[in-house]
mmCIF file of C-alpha atoms in Angstrom:
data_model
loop_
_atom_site.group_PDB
_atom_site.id
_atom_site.type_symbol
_atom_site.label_atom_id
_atom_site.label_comp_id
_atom_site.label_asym_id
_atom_site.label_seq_id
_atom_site.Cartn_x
_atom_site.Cartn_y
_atom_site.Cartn_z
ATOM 1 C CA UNK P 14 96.148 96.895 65.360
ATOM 2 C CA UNK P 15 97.669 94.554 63.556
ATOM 3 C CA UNK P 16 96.195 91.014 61.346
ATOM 4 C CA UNK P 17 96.452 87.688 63.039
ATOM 5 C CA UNK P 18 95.868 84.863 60.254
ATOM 6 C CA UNK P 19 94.464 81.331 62.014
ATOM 7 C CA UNK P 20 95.130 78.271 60.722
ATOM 8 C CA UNK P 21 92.592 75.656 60.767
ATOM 9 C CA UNK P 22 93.730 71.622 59.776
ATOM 10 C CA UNK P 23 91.398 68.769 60.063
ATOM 11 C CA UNK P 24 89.306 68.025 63.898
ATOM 12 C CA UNK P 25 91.429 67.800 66.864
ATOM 13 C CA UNK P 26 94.598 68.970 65.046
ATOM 14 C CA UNK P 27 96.313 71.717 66.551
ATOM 15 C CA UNK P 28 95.137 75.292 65.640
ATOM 16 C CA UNK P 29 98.516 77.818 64.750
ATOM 17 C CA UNK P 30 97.644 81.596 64.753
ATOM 18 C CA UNK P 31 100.311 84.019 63.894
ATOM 19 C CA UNK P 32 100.099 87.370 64.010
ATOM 20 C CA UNK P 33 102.690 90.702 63.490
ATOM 21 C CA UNK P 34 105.228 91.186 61.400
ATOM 22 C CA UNK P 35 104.069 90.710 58.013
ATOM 23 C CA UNK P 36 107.068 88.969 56.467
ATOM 24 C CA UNK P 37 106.217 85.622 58.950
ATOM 25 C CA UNK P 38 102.942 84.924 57.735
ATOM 26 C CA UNK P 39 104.907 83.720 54.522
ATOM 27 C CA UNK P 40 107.455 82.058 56.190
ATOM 28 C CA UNK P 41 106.960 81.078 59.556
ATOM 29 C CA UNK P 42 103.446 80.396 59.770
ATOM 30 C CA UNK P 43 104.043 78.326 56.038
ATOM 31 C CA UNK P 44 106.632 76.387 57.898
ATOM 32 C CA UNK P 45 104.652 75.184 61.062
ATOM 33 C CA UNK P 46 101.680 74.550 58.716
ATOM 34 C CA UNK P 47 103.950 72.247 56.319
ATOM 35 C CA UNK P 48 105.103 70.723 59.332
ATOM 36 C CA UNK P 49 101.448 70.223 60.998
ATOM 37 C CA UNK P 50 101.172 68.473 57.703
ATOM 38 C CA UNK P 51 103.833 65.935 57.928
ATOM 39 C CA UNK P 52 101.939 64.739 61.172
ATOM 40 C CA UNK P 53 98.827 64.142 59.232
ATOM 41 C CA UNK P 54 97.096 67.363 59.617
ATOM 42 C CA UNK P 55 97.186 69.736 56.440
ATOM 43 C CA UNK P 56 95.650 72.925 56.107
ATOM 44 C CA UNK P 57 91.551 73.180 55.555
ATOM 45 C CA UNK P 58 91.587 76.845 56.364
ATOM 46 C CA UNK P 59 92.705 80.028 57.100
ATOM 47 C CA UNK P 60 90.769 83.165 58.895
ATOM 48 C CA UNK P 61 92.099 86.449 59.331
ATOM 49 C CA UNK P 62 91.137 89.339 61.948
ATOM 50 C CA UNK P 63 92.512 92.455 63.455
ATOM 51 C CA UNK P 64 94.168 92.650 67.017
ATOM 52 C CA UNK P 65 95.218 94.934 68.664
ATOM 53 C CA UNK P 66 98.694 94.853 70.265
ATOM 54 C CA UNK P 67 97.551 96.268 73.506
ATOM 55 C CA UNK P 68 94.788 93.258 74.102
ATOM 56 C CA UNK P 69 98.003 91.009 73.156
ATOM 57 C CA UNK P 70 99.965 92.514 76.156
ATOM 58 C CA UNK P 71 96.590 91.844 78.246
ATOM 59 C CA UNK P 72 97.344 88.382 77.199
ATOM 60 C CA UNK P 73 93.554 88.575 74.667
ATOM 61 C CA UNK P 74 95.266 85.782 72.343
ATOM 62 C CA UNK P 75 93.397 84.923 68.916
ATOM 63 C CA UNK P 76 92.027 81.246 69.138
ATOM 64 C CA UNK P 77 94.427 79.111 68.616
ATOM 65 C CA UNK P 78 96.399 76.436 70.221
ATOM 66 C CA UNK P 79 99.610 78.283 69.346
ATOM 67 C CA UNK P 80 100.296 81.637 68.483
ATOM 68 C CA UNK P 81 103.019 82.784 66.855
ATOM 69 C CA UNK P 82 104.277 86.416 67.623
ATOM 70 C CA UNK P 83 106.758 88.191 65.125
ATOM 71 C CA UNK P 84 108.020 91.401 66.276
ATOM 72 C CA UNK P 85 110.540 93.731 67.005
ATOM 73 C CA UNK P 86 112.177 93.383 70.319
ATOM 74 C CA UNK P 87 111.045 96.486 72.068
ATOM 75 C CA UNK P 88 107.645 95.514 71.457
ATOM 76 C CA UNK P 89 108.442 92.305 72.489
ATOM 77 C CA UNK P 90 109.374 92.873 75.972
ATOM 78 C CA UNK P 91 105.954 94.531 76.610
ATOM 79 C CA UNK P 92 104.379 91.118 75.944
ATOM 80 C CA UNK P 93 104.016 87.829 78.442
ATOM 81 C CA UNK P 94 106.801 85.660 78.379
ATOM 82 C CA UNK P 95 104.844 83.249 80.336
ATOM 83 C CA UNK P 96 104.744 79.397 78.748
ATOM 84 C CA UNK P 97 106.411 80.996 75.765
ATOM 85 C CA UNK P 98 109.708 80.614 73.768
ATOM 86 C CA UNK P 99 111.348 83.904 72.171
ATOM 87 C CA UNK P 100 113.492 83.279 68.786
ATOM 88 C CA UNK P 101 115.283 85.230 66.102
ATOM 89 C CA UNK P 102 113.080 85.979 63.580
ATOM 90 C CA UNK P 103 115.670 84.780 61.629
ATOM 91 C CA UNK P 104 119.030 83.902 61.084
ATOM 92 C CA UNK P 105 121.953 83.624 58.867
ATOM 93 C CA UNK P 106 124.235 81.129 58.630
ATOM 94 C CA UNK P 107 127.790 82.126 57.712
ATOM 95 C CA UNK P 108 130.838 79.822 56.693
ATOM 96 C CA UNK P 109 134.115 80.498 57.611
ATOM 97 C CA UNK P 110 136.202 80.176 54.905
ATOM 98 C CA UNK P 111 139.684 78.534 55.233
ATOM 99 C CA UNK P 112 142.940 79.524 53.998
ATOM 100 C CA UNK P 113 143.338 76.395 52.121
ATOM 101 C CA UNK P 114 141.280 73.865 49.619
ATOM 102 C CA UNK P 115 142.046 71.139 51.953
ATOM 103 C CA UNK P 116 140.524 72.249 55.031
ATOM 104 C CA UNK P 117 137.671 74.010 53.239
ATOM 105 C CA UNK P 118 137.279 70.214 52.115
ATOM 106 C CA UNK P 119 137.554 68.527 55.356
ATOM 107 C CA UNK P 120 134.788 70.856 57.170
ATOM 108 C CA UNK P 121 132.370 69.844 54.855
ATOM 109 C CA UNK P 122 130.356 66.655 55.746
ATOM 110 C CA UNK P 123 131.897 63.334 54.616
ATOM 111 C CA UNK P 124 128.531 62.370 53.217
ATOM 112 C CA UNK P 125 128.182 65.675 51.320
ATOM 113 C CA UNK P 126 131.562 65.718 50.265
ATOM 114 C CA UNK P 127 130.904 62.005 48.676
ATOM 115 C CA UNK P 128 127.980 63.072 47.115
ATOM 116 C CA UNK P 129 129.370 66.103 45.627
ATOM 117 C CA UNK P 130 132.696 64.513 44.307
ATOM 118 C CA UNK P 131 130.429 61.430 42.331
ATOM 119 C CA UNK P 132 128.166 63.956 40.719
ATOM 120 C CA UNK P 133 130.931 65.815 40.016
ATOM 121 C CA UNK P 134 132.717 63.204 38.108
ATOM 122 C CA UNK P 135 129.455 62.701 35.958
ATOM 123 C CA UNK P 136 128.569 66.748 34.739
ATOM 124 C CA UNK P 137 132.260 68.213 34.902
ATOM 125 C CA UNK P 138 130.815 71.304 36.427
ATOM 126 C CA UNK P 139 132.272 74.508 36.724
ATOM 127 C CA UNK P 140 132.212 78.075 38.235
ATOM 128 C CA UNK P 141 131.531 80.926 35.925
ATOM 129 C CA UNK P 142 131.812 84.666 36.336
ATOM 130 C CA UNK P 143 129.820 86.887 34.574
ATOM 131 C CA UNK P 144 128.331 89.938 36.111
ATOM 132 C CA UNK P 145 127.096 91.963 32.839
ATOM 133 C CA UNK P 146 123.554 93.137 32.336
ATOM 134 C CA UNK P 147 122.653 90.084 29.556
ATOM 135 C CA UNK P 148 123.594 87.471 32.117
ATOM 136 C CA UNK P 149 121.098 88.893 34.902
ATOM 137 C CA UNK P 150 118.076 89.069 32.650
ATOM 138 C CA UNK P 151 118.945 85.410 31.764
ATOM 139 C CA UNK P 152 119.977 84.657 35.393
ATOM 140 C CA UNK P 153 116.173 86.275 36.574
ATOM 141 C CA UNK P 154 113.996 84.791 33.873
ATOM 142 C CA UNK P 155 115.741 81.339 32.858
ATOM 143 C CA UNK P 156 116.976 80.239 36.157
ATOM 144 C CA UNK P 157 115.808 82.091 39.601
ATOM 145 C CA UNK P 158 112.054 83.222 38.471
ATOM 146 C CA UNK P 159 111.219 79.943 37.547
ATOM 147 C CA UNK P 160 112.963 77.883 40.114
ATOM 148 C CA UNK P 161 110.707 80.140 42.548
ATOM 149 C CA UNK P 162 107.564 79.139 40.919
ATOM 150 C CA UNK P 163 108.457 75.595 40.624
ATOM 151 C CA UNK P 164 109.120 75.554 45.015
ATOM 152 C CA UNK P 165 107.055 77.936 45.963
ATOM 153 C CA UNK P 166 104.067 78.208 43.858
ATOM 154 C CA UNK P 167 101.852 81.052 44.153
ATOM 155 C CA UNK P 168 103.544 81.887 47.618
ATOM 156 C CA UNK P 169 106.794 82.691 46.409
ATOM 157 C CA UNK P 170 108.505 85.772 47.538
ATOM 158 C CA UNK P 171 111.447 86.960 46.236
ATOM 159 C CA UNK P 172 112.993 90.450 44.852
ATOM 160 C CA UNK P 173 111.892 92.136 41.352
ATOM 161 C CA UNK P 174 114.509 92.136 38.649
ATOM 162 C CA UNK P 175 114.997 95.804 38.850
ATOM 163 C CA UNK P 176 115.881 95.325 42.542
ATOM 164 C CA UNK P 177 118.542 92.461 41.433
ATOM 165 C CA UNK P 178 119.797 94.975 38.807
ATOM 166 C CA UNK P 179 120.204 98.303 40.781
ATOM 167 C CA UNK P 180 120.376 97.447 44.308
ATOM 168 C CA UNK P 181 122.589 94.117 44.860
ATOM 169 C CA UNK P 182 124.192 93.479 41.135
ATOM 170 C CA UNK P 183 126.481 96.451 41.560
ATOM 171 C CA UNK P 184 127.669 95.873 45.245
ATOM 172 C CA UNK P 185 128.099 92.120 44.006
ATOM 173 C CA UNK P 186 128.652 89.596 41.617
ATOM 174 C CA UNK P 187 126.781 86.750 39.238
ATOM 175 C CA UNK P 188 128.131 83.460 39.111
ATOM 176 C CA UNK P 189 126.574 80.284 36.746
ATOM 177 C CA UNK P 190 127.563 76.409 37.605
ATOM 178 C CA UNK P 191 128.234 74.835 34.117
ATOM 179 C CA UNK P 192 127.719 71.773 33.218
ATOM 180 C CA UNK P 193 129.798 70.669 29.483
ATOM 181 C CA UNK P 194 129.607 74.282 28.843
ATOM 182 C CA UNK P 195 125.869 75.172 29.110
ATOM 183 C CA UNK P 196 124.829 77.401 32.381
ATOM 184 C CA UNK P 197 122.510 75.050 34.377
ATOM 185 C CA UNK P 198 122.212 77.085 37.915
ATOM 186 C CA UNK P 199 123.426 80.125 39.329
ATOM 187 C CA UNK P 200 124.088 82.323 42.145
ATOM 188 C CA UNK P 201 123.432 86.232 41.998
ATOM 189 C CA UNK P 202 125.501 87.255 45.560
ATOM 190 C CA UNK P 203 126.651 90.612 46.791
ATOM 191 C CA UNK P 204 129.537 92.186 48.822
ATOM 192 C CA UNK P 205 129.611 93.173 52.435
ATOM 193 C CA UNK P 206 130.859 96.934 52.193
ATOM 194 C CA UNK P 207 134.344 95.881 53.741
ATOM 195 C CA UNK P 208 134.315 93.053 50.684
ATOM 196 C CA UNK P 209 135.233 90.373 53.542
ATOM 197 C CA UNK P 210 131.933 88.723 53.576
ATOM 198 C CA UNK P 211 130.298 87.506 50.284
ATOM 199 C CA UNK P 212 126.269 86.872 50.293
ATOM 200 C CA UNK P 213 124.430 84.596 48.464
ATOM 201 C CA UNK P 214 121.040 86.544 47.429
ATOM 202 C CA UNK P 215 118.831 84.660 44.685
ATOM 203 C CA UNK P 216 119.258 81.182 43.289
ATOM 204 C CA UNK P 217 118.164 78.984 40.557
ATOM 205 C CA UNK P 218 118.138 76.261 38.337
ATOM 206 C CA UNK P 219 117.338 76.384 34.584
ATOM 207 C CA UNK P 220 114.162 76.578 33.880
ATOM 208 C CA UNK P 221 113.447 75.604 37.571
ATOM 209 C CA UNK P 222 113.870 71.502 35.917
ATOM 210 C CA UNK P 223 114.148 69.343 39.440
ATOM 211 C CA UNK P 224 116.551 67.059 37.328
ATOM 212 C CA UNK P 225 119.063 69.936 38.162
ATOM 213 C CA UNK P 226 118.227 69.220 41.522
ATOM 214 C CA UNK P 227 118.135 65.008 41.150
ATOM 215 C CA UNK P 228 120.991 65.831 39.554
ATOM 216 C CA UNK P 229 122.863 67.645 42.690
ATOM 217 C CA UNK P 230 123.395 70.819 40.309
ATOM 218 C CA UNK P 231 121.610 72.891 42.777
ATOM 219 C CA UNK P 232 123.882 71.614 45.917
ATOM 220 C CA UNK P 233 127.047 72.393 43.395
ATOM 221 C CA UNK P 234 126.249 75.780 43.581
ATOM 222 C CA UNK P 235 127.295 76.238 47.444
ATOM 223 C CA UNK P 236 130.293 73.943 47.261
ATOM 224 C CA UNK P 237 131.582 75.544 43.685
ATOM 225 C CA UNK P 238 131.116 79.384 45.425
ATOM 226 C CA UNK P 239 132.938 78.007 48.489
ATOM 227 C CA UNK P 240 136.172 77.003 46.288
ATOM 228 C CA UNK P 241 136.063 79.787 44.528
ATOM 229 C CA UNK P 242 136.000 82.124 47.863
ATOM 230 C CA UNK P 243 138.773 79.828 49.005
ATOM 231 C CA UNK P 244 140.497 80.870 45.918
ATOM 232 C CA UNK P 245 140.331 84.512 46.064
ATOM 233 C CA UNK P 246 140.970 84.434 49.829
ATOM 234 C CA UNK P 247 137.284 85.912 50.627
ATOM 235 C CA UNK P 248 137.352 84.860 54.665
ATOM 236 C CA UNK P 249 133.078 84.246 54.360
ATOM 237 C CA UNK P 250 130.516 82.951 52.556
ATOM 238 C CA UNK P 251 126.863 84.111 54.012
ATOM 239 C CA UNK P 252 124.298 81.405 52.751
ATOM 240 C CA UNK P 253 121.674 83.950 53.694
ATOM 241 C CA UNK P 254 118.523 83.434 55.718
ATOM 242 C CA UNK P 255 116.568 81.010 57.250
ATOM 243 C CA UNK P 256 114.213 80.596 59.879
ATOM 244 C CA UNK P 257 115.094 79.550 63.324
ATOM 245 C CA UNK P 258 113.768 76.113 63.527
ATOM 246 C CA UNK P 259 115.774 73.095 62.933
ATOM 247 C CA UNK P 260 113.435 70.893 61.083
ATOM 248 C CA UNK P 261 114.014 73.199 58.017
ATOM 249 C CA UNK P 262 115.445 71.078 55.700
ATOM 250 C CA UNK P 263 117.764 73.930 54.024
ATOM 251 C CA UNK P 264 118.840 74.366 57.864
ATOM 252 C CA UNK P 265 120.150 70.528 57.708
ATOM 253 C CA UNK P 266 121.277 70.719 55.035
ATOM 254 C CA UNK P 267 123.674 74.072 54.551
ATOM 255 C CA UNK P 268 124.804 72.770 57.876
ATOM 256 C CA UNK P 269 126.745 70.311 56.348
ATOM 257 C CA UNK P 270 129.163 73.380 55.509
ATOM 258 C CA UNK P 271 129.967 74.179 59.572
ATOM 259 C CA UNK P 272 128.596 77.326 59.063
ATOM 260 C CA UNK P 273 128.176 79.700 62.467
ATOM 261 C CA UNK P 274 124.561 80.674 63.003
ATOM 262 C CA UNK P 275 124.246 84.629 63.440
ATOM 263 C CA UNK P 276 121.636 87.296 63.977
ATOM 264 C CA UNK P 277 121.328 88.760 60.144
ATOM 265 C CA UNK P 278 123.648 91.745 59.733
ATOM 266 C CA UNK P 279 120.716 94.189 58.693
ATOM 267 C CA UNK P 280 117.475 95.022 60.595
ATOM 268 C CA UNK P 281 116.195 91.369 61.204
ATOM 269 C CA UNK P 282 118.693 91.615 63.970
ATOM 270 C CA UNK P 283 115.995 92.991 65.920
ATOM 271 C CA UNK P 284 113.412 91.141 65.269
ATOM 272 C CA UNK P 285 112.113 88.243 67.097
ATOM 273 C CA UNK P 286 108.989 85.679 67.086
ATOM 274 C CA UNK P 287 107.809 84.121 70.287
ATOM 275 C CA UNK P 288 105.846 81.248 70.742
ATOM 276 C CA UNK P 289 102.897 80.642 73.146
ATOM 277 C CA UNK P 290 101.133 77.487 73.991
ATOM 278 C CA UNK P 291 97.350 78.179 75.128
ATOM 279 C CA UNK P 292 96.353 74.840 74.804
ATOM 280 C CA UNK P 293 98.243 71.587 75.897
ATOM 281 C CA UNK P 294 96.806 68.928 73.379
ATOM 282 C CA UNK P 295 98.716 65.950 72.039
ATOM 283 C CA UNK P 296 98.538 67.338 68.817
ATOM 284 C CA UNK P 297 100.408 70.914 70.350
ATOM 285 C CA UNK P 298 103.021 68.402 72.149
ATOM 286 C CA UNK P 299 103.357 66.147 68.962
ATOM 287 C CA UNK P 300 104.425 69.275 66.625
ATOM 288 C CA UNK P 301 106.308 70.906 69.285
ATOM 289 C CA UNK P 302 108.495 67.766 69.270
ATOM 290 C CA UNK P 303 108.800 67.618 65.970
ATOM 291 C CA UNK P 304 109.994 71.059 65.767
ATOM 292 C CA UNK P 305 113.036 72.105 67.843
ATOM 293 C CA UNK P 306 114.301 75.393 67.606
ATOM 294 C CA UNK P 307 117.204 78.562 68.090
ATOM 295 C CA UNK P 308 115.604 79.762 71.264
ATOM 296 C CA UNK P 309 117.146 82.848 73.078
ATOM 297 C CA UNK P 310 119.210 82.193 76.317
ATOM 298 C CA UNK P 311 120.387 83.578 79.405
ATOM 299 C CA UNK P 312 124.382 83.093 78.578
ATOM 300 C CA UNK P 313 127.492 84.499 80.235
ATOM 301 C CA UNK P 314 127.925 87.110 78.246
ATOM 302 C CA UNK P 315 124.625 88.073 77.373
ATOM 303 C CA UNK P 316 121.522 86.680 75.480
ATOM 304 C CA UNK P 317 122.636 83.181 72.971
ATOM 305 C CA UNK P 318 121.143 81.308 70.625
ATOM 306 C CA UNK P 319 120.628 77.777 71.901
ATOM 307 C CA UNK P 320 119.358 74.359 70.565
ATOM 308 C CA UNK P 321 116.101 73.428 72.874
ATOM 309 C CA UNK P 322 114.469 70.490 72.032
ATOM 310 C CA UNK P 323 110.599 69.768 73.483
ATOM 311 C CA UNK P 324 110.172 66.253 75.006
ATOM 312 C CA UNK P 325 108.162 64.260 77.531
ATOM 313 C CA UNK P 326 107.707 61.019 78.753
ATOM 314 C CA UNK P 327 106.215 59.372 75.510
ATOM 315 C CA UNK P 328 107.718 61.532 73.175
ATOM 316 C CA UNK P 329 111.862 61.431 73.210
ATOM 317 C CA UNK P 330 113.822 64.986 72.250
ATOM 318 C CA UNK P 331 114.282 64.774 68.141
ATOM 319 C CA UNK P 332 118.270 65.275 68.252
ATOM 320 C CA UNK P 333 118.707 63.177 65.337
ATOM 321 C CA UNK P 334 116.997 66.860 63.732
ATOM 322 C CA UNK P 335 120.808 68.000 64.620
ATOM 323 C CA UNK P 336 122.246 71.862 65.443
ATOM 324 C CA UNK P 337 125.616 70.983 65.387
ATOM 325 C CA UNK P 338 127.210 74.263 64.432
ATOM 326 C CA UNK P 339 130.568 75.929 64.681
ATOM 327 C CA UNK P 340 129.569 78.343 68.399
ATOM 328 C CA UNK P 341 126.205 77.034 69.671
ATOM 329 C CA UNK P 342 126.275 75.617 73.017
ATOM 330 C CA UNK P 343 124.919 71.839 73.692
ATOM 331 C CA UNK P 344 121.607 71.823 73.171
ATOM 332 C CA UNK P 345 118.553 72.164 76.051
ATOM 333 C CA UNK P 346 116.180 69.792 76.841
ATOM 334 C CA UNK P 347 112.393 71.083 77.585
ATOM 335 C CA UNK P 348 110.582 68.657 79.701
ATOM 336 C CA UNK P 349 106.422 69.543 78.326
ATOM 337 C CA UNK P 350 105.056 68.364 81.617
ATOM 338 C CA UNK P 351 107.003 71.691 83.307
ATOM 339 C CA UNK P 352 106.786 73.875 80.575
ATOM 340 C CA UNK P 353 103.507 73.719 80.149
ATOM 341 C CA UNK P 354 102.332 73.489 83.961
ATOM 342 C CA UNK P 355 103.616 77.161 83.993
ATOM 343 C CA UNK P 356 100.110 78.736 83.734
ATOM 344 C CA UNK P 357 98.736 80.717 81.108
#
C-alpha cells in the first residue's frame, strides 16, 4: 500500500489527493495547493489513508476531484491513462553556456538583463571562490539554513550539512556573491563526473534577510555563476530541479536564462506523476487553467516534453504563463469539453 494525503479547501473548492512517491507530497501536492489558493481556496485540511496500488490500477481513486499520482514509470504503465495527463516528476533546466560574454549576455532576457545591470551598478557585486571547510559551515548556517526557513517554513526540505560536506563539497565547489566586500548570498554547486556540466545544489541569502532578495542579490547569484562558467569555458550550468508545471514562478523566472528543459540526470529520470480528473467542476477547470504543464508526448523520435495548456470556451489557454525554451515544441492546446468527455 502506499499513503494518499487529501486536501480539503473551503465548500465547493476543488478537492486534490496525491498519493505515491513520497518526495511529491512536499512538492507537488504544496504547489497545486498554493495554487488552489491563489483562486481563493486555501487549505482547511488535510486527511491521510492507505491505498493500495492494486485498487489504483482497478481505477478505486481516493476522494478527490484530482488525484495526483507520483511514480516510477513501470508502475505507471499498469495504471489508467484514461482522462489523465502523465509528467516528469521533475525536471532540470540546463543552460548552455556560450563561448563568449557577449552572447552569454544576449540570451538572457532584455528585462532581466536591465534589471541585473541597475542593481549591479548600486552593490558592486562580485563572484567569490572559496571551497574550504570554514566557508561551508558559514555557507549552511548564515546563508542556506536560514534562507530555507524564511521560504519554506516548517516544510522545508533540503540536505543536512554533513551531506553538503562529504557528498557534493568534494565533487564541487562554493561560491559567495559579494557585495563591498561582505558575502551576502551564495551558491554551494557540484561537478558532473566529466566536469562539463556544473550544478547548482543549495542556495542562500544571509541570514535568509528578503532585502537580499528586494535587493536582486539572490537573482545575482545565477547571472554571476553564469559569467564565471563563461570564463572558465564550463559548456553548462544545471539550475537544478523543478517541478513540471509552468506556473512555478522559479520556472518563469530561470527561464529568462534559455535554459533547455531535461529529464534530471539521476534517478528522477524515471519517475513520473500523472494527473486524473474524477470530477469536472468549475473549480477543477478553473485550476487546471491556471496551471499548464510539461506533459509527455507522442514525438518523432520517441516520447517529448511538451507545453499543453487546458482551455475552454469561457476560460482562454494561459500562454502569457510562457514555456519558451531552447528544444520544446509549440505548445498544445487541451480543449476541457473533450478531455474531460473521455469517461472515467
Amino acid at each position: 500500500s502506499v499513503r494518499a494525503t487529501v486536501s480539503h479547501g473551503p465548500p465547493g473548492a476543488p478537492v486534490i489527493a496525491y498519493v505515491g512517491l513520497p518526495q511529491g507530497e512536499a512538492n507537488i501536492l504544496q504547489l497545486l495547493e498554493h495554487q488552489r489558493a491563489l483562486l481563493g481556496a486555501p487549505v482547511t485540511h488535510r486527511q491521510t489513508a492507505r491505498v493500495g496500488w492494486r485498487h489504483l490500477a482497478e481505477g478505486r481513486w481516493p476522494p478527490a476531484d484530482l488525484v495526483v499520482v507520483g511514480a516510477d514509470a513501470a508502475r505507471m504503465d499498469r495504471l489508467p491513462d484514461t482522462t489523465a495527463l502523465t509528467a516528469p516528476f521533475r525536471v532540470h533546466l540546463v543552460v548552455d553556456v556560450p563561448p563568449s560574454q557577449e552572447e552569454l549576455q544576449r540570451q538572457i532576457s532584455r528585462r532581466e538583463r536591465w534589471e541585473f545591470n541597475r542593481n549591479q551598478r548600486r552593490h558592486d557585486w562580485e563572484l567569490q571562490e572559496d571551497p574550504s571547510p570554514e566557508a561551508l559551515d558559514f555557507f549552511y548556517r548564515r546563508m542556506h539554513r536560514p534562507t530555507m526557513r524564511r521560504r519554506h517554513g516548517d516544510r522545508s526540505r533540503t540536505e543536512s550539512l554533513s551531506v553538503a560536506r562529504h557528498a557534493i563539497l568534494p565533487r564541487g565547489t562554493l561560491l559567495f556573491v559579494t557585495s563591498g566586500g561582505r558575502r551576502v548570498a551564495g551558491v554551494l554547486c557540484h561537478w558532473s563526473p566529466d566536469r562539463r556540466t556544473l550544478t547548482t545544489r543549495l542556495l542562500g541569502v544571509l541570514d535568509g534577510d528578503e532585502q537580499h532578495y528586494a535587493d536582486g542579490a539572490f537573482k545575482a547569484v545565477y547571472h554571476l555563476l553564469l559569467r564565471w562558467a563563461c570564463a572558465r569555458r564550463v559548456p553548462h550550468v544545471d539550475f537544478f530541479g523543478t517541478e513540471a508545471f509552468l506556473s512555478k514562478g522559479i520556472f518563469q523566472w530561470k527561464r529568462k536564462f534559455a535554459p533547455r528543459v531535461q529529464v534530471p540526470p539521476n534517478h528522477f529520470s524515471r519517475k513520473r506523476i500523472r494527473l486524473y480528473v474524477r470530477n469536472d467542476t468549475p473549480g477543477v477547470r478553473d485550476l487546471l487553467v491556471a496551471n499548464p504543464l510539461l506533459s509527455w508526448t507522442a514525438g518523432p523520435d520517441g516520447p517529448r516534453m511538451t507545453p499543453t495548456y487546458f482551455t475552454d470556451a469561457r476560460r482562454p489557454p494561459r500562454l502569457d504563463v510562457s514555456a519558451r525554451c531552447p528544444g520544446l515544441p509549440e505548445p498544445r492546446l487541451l480543449d476541457l469539453d473533450a478531455f474531460l468527455g473521455g469517461g472515467r
